[in-house]
CSV table of C-alpha atoms and ligand atoms in Angstrom, one decimal:
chain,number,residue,atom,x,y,z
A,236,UNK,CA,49.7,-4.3,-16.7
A,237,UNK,CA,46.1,-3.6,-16.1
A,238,UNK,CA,44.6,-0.5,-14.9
A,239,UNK,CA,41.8,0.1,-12.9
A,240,UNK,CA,39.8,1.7,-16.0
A,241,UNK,CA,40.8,-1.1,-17.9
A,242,UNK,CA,39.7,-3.7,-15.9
A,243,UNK,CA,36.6,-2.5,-15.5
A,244,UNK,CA,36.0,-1.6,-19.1
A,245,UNK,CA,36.5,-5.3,-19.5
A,246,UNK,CA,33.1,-6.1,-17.1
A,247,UNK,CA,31.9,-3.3,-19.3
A,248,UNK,CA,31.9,-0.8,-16.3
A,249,UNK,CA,33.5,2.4,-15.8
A,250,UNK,CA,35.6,3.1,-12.5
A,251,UNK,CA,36.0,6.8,-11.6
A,252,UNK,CA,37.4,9.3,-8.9
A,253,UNK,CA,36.9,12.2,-7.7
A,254,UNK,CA,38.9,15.2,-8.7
A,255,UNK,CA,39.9,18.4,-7.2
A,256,UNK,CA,40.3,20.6,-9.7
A,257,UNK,CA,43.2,22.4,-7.6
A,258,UNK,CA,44.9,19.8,-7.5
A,259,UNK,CA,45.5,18.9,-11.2
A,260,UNK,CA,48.9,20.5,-11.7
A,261,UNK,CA,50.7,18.0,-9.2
A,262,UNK,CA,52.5,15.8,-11.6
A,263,UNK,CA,52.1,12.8,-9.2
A,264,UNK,CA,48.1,13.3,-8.9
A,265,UNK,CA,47.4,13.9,-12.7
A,266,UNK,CA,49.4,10.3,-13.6
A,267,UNK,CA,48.1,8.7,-11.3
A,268,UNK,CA,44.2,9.8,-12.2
A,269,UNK,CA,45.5,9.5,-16.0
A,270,UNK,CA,46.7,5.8,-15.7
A,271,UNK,CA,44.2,4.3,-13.8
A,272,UNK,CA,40.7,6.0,-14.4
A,273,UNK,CA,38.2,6.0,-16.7
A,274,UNK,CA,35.7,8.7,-15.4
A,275,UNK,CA,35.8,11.6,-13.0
A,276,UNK,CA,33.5,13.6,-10.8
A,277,UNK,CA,34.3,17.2,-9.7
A,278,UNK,CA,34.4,16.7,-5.7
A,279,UNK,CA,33.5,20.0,-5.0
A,280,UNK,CA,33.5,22.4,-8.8
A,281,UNK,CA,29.8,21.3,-10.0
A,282,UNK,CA,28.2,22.8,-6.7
A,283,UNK,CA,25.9,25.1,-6.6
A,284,UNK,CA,28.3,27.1,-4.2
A,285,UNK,CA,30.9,27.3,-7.2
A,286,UNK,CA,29.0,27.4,-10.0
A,287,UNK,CA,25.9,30.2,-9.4
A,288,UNK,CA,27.4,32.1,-6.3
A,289,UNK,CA,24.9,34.7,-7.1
A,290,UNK,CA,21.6,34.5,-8.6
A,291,UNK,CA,22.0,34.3,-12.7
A,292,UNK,CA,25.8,35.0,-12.2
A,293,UNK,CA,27.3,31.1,-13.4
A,294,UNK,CA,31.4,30.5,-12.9
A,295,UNK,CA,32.4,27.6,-14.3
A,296,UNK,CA,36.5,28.3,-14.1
A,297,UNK,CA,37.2,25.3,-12.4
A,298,UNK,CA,34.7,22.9,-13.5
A,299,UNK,CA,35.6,23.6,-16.6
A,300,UNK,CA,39.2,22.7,-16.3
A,301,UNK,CA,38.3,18.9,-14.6
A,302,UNK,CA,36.3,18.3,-17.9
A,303,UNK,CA,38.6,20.2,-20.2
A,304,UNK,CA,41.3,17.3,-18.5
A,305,UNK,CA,38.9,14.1,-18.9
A,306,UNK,CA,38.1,14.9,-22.2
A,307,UNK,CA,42.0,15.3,-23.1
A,308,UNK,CA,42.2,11.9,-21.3
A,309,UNK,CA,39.3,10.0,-23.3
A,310,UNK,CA,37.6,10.0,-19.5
A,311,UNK,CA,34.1,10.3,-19.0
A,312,UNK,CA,32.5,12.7,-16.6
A,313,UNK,CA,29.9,12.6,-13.9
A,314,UNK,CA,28.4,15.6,-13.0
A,315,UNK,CA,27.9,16.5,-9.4
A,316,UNK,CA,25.3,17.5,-8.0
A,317,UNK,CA,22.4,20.2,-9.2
A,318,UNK,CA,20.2,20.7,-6.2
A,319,UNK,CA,21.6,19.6,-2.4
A,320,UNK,CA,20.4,21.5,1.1
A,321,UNK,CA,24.3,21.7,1.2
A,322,UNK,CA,27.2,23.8,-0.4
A,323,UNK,CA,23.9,26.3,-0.8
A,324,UNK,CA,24.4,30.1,-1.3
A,325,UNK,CA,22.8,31.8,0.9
A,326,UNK,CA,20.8,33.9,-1.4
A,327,UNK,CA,18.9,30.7,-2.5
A,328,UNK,CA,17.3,29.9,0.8
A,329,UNK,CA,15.7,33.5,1.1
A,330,UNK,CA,14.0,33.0,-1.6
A,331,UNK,CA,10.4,32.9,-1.5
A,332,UNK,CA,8.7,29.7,-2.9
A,333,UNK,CA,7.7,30.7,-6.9
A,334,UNK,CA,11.2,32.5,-6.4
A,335,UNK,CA,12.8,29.6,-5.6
A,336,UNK,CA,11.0,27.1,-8.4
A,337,UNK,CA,12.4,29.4,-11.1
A,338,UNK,CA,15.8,29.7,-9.5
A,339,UNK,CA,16.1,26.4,-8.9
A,340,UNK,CA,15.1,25.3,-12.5
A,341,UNK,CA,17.1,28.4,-14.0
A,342,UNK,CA,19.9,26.4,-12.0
A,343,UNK,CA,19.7,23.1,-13.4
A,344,UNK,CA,19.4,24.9,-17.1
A,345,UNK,CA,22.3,26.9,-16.5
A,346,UNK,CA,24.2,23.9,-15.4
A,347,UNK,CA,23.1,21.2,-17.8
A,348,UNK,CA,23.4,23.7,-20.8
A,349,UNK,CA,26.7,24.4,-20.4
A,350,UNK,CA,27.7,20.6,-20.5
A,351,UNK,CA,25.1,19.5,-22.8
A,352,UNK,CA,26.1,15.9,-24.4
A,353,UNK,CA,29.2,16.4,-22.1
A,354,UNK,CA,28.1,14.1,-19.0
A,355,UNK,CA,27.5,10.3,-18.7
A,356,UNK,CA,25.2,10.8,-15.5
A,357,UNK,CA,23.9,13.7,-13.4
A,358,UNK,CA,23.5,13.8,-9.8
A,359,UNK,CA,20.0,15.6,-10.1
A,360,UNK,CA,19.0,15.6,-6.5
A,361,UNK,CA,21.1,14.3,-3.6
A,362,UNK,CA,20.5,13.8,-0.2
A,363,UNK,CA,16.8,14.6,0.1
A,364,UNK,CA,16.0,12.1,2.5
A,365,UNK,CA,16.5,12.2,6.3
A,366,UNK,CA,18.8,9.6,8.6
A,367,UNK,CA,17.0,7.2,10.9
A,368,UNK,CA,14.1,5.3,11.0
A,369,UNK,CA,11.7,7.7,9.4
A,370,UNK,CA,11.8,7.8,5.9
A,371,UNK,CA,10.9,11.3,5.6
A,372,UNK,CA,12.5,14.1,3.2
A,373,UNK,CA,15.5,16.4,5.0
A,374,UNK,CA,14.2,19.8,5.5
A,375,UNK,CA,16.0,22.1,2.7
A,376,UNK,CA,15.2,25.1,1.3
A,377,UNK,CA,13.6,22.7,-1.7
A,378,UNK,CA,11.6,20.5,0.8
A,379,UNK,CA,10.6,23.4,3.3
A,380,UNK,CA,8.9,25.5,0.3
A,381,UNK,CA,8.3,23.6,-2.6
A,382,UNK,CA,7.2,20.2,-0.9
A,383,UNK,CA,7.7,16.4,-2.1
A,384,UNK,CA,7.2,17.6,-5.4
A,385,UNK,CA,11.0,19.5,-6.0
A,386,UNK,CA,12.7,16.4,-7.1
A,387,UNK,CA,9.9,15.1,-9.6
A,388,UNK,CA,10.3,18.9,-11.0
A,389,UNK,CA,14.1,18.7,-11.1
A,390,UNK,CA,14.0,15.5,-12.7
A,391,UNK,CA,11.8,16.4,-15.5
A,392,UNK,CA,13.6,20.1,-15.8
A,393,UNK,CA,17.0,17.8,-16.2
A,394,UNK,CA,15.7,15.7,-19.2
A,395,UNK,CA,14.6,18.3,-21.3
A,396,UNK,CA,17.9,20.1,-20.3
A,397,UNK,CA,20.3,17.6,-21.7
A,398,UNK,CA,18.0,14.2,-22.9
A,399,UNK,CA,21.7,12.7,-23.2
A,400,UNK,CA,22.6,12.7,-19.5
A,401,UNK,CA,21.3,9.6,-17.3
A,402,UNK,CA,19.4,11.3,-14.3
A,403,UNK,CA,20.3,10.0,-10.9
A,404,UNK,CA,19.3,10.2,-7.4
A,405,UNK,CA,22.4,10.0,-5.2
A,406,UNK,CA,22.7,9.3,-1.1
A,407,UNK,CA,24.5,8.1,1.8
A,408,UNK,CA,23.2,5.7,4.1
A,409,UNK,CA,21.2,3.7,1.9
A,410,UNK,CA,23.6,1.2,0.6
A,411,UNK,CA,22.0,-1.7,2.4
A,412,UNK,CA,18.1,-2.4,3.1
A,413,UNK,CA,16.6,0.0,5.4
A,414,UNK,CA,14.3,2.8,6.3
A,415,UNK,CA,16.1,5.1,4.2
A,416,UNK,CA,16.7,3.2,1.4
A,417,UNK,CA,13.0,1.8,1.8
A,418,UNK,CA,12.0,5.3,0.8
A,419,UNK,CA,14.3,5.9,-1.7
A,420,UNK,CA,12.7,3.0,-3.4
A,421,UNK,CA,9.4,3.8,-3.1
A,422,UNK,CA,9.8,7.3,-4.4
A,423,UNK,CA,12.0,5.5,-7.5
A,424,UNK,CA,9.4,3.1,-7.4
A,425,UNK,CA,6.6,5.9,-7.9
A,426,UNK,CA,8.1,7.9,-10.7
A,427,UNK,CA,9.1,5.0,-12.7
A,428,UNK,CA,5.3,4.1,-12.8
A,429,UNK,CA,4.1,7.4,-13.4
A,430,UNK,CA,6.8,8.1,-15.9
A,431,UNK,CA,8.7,10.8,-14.2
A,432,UNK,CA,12.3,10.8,-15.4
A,433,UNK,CA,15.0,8.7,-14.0
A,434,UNK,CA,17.6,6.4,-14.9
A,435,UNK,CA,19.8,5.9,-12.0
A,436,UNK,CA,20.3,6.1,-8.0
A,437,UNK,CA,23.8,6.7,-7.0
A,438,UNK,CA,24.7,4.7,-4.0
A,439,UNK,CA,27.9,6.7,-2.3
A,440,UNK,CA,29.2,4.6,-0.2
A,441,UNK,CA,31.1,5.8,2.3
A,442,UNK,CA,31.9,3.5,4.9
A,443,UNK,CA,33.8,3.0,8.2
A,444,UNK,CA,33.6,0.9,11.1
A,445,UNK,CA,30.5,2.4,12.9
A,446,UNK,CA,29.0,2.3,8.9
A,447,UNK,CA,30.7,-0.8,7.7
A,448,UNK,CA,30.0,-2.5,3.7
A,449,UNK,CA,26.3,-3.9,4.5
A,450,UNK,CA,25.5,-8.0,4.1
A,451,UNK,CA,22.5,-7.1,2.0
A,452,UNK,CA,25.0,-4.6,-0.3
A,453,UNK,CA,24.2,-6.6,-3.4
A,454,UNK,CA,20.5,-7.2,-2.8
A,455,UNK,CA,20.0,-3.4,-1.9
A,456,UNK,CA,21.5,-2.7,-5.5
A,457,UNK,CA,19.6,-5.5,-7.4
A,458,UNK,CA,16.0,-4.1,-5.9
A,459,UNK,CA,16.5,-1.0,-7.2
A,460,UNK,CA,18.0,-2.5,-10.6
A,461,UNK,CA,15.1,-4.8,-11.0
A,462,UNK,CA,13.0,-0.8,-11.0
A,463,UNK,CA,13.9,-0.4,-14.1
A,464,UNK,CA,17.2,1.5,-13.2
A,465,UNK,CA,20.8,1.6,-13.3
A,466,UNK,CA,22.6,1.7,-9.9
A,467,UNK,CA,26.2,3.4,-9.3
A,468,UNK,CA,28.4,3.1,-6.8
A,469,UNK,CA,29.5,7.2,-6.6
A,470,UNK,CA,31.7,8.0,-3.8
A,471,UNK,CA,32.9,4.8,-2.4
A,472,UNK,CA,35.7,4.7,0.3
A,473,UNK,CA,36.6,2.5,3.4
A,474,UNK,CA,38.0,3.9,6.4
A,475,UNK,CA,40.8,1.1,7.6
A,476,UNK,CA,44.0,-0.2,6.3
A,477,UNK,CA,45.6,-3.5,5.2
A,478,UNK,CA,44.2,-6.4,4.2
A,479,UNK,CA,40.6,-5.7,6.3
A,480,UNK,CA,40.2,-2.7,4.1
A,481,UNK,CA,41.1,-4.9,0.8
A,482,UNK,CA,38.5,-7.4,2.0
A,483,UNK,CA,35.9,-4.4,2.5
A,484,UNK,CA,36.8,-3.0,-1.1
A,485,UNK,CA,36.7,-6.4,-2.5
A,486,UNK,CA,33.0,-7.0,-0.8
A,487,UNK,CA,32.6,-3.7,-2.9
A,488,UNK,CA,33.5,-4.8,-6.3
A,489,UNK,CA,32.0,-8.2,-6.6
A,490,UNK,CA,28.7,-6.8,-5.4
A,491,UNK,CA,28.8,-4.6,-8.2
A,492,UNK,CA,29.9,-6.9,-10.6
A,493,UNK,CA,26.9,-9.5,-9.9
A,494,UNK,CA,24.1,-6.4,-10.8
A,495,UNK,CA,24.3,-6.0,-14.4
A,496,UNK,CA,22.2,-3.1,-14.2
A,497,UNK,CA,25.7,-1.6,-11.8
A,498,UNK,CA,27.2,0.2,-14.6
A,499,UNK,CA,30.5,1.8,-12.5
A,500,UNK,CA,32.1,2.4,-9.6
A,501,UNK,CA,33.9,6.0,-8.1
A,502,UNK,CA,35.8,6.6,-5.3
A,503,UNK,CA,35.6,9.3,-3.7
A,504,UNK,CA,39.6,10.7,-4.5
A,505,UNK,CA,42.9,9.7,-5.7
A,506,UNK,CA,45.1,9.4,-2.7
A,507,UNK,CA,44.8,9.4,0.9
A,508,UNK,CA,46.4,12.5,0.8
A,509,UNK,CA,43.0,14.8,-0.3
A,510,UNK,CA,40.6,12.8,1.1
A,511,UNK,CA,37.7,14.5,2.9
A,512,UNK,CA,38.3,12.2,5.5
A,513,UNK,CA,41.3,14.1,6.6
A,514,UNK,CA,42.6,12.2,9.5
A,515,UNK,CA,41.6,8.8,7.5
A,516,UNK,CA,43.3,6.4,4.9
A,517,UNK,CA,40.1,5.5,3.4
A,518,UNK,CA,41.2,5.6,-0.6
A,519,UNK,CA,43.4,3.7,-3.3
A,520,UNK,CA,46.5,5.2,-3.4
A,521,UNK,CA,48.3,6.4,-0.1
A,522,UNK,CA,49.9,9.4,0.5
A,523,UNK,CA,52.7,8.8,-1.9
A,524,UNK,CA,50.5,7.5,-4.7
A,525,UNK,CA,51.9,3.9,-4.0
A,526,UNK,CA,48.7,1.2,-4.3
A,527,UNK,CA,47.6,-0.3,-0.9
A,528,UNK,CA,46.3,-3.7,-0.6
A,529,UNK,CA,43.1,-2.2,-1.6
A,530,UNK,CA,43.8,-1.0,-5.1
A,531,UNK,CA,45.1,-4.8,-5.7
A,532,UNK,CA,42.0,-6.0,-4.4
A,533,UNK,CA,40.4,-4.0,-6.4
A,534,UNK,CA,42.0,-4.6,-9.5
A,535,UNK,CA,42.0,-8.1,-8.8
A,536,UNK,CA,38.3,-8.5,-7.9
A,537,UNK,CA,37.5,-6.7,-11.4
A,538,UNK,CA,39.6,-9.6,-13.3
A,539,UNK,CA,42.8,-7.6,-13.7
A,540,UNK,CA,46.6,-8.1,-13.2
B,654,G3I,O1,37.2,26.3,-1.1
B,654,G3I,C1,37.4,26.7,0.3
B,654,G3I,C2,38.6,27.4,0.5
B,654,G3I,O2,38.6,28.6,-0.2
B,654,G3I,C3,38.8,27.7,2.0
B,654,G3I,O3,40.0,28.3,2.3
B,654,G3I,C4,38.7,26.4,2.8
B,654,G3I,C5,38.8,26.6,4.3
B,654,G3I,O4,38.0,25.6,5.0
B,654,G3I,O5,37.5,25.7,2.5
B,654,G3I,C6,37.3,25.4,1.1
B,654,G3I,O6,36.1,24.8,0.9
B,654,G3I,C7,36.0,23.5,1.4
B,654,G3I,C8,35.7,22.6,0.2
B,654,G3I,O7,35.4,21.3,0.6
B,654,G3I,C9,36.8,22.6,-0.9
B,654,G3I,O8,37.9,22.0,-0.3
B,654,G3I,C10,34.9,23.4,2.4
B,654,G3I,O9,35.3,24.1,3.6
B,654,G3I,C11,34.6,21.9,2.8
B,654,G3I,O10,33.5,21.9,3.6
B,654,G3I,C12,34.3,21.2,1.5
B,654,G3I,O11,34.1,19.8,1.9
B,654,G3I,C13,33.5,19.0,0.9
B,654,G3I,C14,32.2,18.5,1.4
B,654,G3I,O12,31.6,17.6,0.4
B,654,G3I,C15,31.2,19.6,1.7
B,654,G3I,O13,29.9,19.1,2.0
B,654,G3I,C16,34.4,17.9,0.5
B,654,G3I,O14,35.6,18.4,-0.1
B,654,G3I,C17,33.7,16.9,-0.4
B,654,G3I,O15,34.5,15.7,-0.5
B,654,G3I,C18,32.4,16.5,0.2
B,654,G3I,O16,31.7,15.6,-0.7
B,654,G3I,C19,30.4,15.1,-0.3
B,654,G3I,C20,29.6,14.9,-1.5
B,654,G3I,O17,29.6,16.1,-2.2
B,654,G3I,C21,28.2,14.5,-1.2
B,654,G3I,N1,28.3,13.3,-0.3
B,654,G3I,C22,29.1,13.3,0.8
B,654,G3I,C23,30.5,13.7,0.4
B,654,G3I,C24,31.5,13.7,1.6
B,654,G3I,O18,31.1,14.6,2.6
């Protein structure tokens, strides 16, 4: 029978999860991961949180174990995420603003060094751009001191760092056409012409009824392919159940499959059991790691059996 990786590989795209790294020695978890993906992001290990908790002082314990596992598996790995206003020691944000440049670029050294050649595609910045209407940048420790000018840095810092690694800009909220994804584009749009380095924007995904899988999903994705960029689909999941929520995933998949420039797909956990959603059944695989309607949407929609 097919799998989910090996469906996709057949459309030439990767499908991934997210992985707790605590969560590897459940027997049940690590088949189901090992059977039916082909990449993995660490949900929470990559952070800046976990991985520099204090200044120059790196921890890559558990990080290190989620890779250690894909590699074992022949999976690839996504890394997640270098500079975010969230999962932010505090030391970083009393930093003053030439402080901050250096720690934040000692940060994206420290990170990217460690896994040189080891990770398909970097989440370089995520989440730098506000909600609603306005198209402005979130304040962030980043924004508030360094200006506009933080992600162009962090981009460039990244590709000398590991020239290997695609570099991506990842968000929420800007899966369809709108003021948020408007100025995603035009910042894409910008370094592209003025040759600041990017390869990819990471569309998460992450959808429920009050957010539901936009109409213009597959047109959002082509305008930013047709940039010059790949686009990924990083940390899809559908709140619902049934066959609404297969419909939803399917919606998903075929959106992704008509953008050749959409080079995978990850959702964003194994089973319903860990997912951040905690009240919700947005994922794959319920509880018991039996496949929903969803997964054989899925599988289906990417050609499998
Ligand atoms: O590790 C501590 C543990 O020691 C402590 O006992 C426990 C008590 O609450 O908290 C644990 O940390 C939690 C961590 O997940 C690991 O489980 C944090 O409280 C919790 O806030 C954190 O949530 C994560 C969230 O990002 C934080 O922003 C979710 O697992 C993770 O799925 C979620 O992922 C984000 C992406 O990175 C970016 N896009 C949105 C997406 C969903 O929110």
């Amino acid at each position: 029978a097919d799998t989910l990786g090996s469906a996709a590989a057949g459309q030439g795209r990767y499908f991934g999860t997210a992985v707790a790294a605590n969560h590897l020695g459940e027997a049940d978890y690590a088949a189901t991961l090992d059977r039916e993906f082909s990449s993995v992001t660490p949900e929470n290990e990559m952070k800046w949180d976990a991985t520099e908790p204090s200044r120059g002082t790196f921890s890559f314990g558990s990080a290190d174990r989620i890779v250690d596992h894909a590699q074992s598996q022949g999976m690839d790995v996504r890394g997640h995420t270098l500079v975010w206003h969230s999962q932010l020691p505090s030391w970083v944000g009393s930093l003053g603003a030439s402080d901050l440049r250096t720690a934040m670029n000692d940060h994206i050294n420290g990170l990217m060094g460690h896994y040189k050649g080891e990770i398909h595609s970097w989440d370089v910045v995520n989440e730098a751009f506000q909600d609603g209407g306005s198209g402005a940048r979130r304040s962030s420790p980043f924004q508030d001191k360094l200006g506009n000018g933080f992600i162009e840095e962090a981009f460039r810092t990244a590709r000398a760092a590991d020239p290997a690694a695609k570099l991506c800009y990842n968000d929420y909220n800007t899966d369809g056409v709108n003021a948020k994804s408007n100025a995603v584009y035009d910042m894409v749009k910008d370094f592209k012409s003025r040759g600041v380095p990017i390869d990819c924007v990471g569309f998460q995904s992450h959808f429920n009824s009050n957010s539901p899988v936009p109409s213009d999903y597959r047109q959002n994705l082509q305008r930013f392919a047709d940039l010059g960029v790949d686009v990924q689909i990083t940390e899809l999941d559908i709140e619902g159940s049934g066959s609404a929520q297969a419909a939803d995933y399917t919606k998903v998949v075929e959106a992704c499959l008509a953008v050749s420039r959409c080079t995978g797909m990850t959702v964003w956990g194994v089973t319903d059991k860990y997912s951040w959603r905690s009240s919700g059944t947005p994922l794959l695989f319920d509880g018991n790691y039996s496949e929903k309607p969803a997964y054989d949407a899925v599988l289906s929609a990417l050609g499998g059996s």
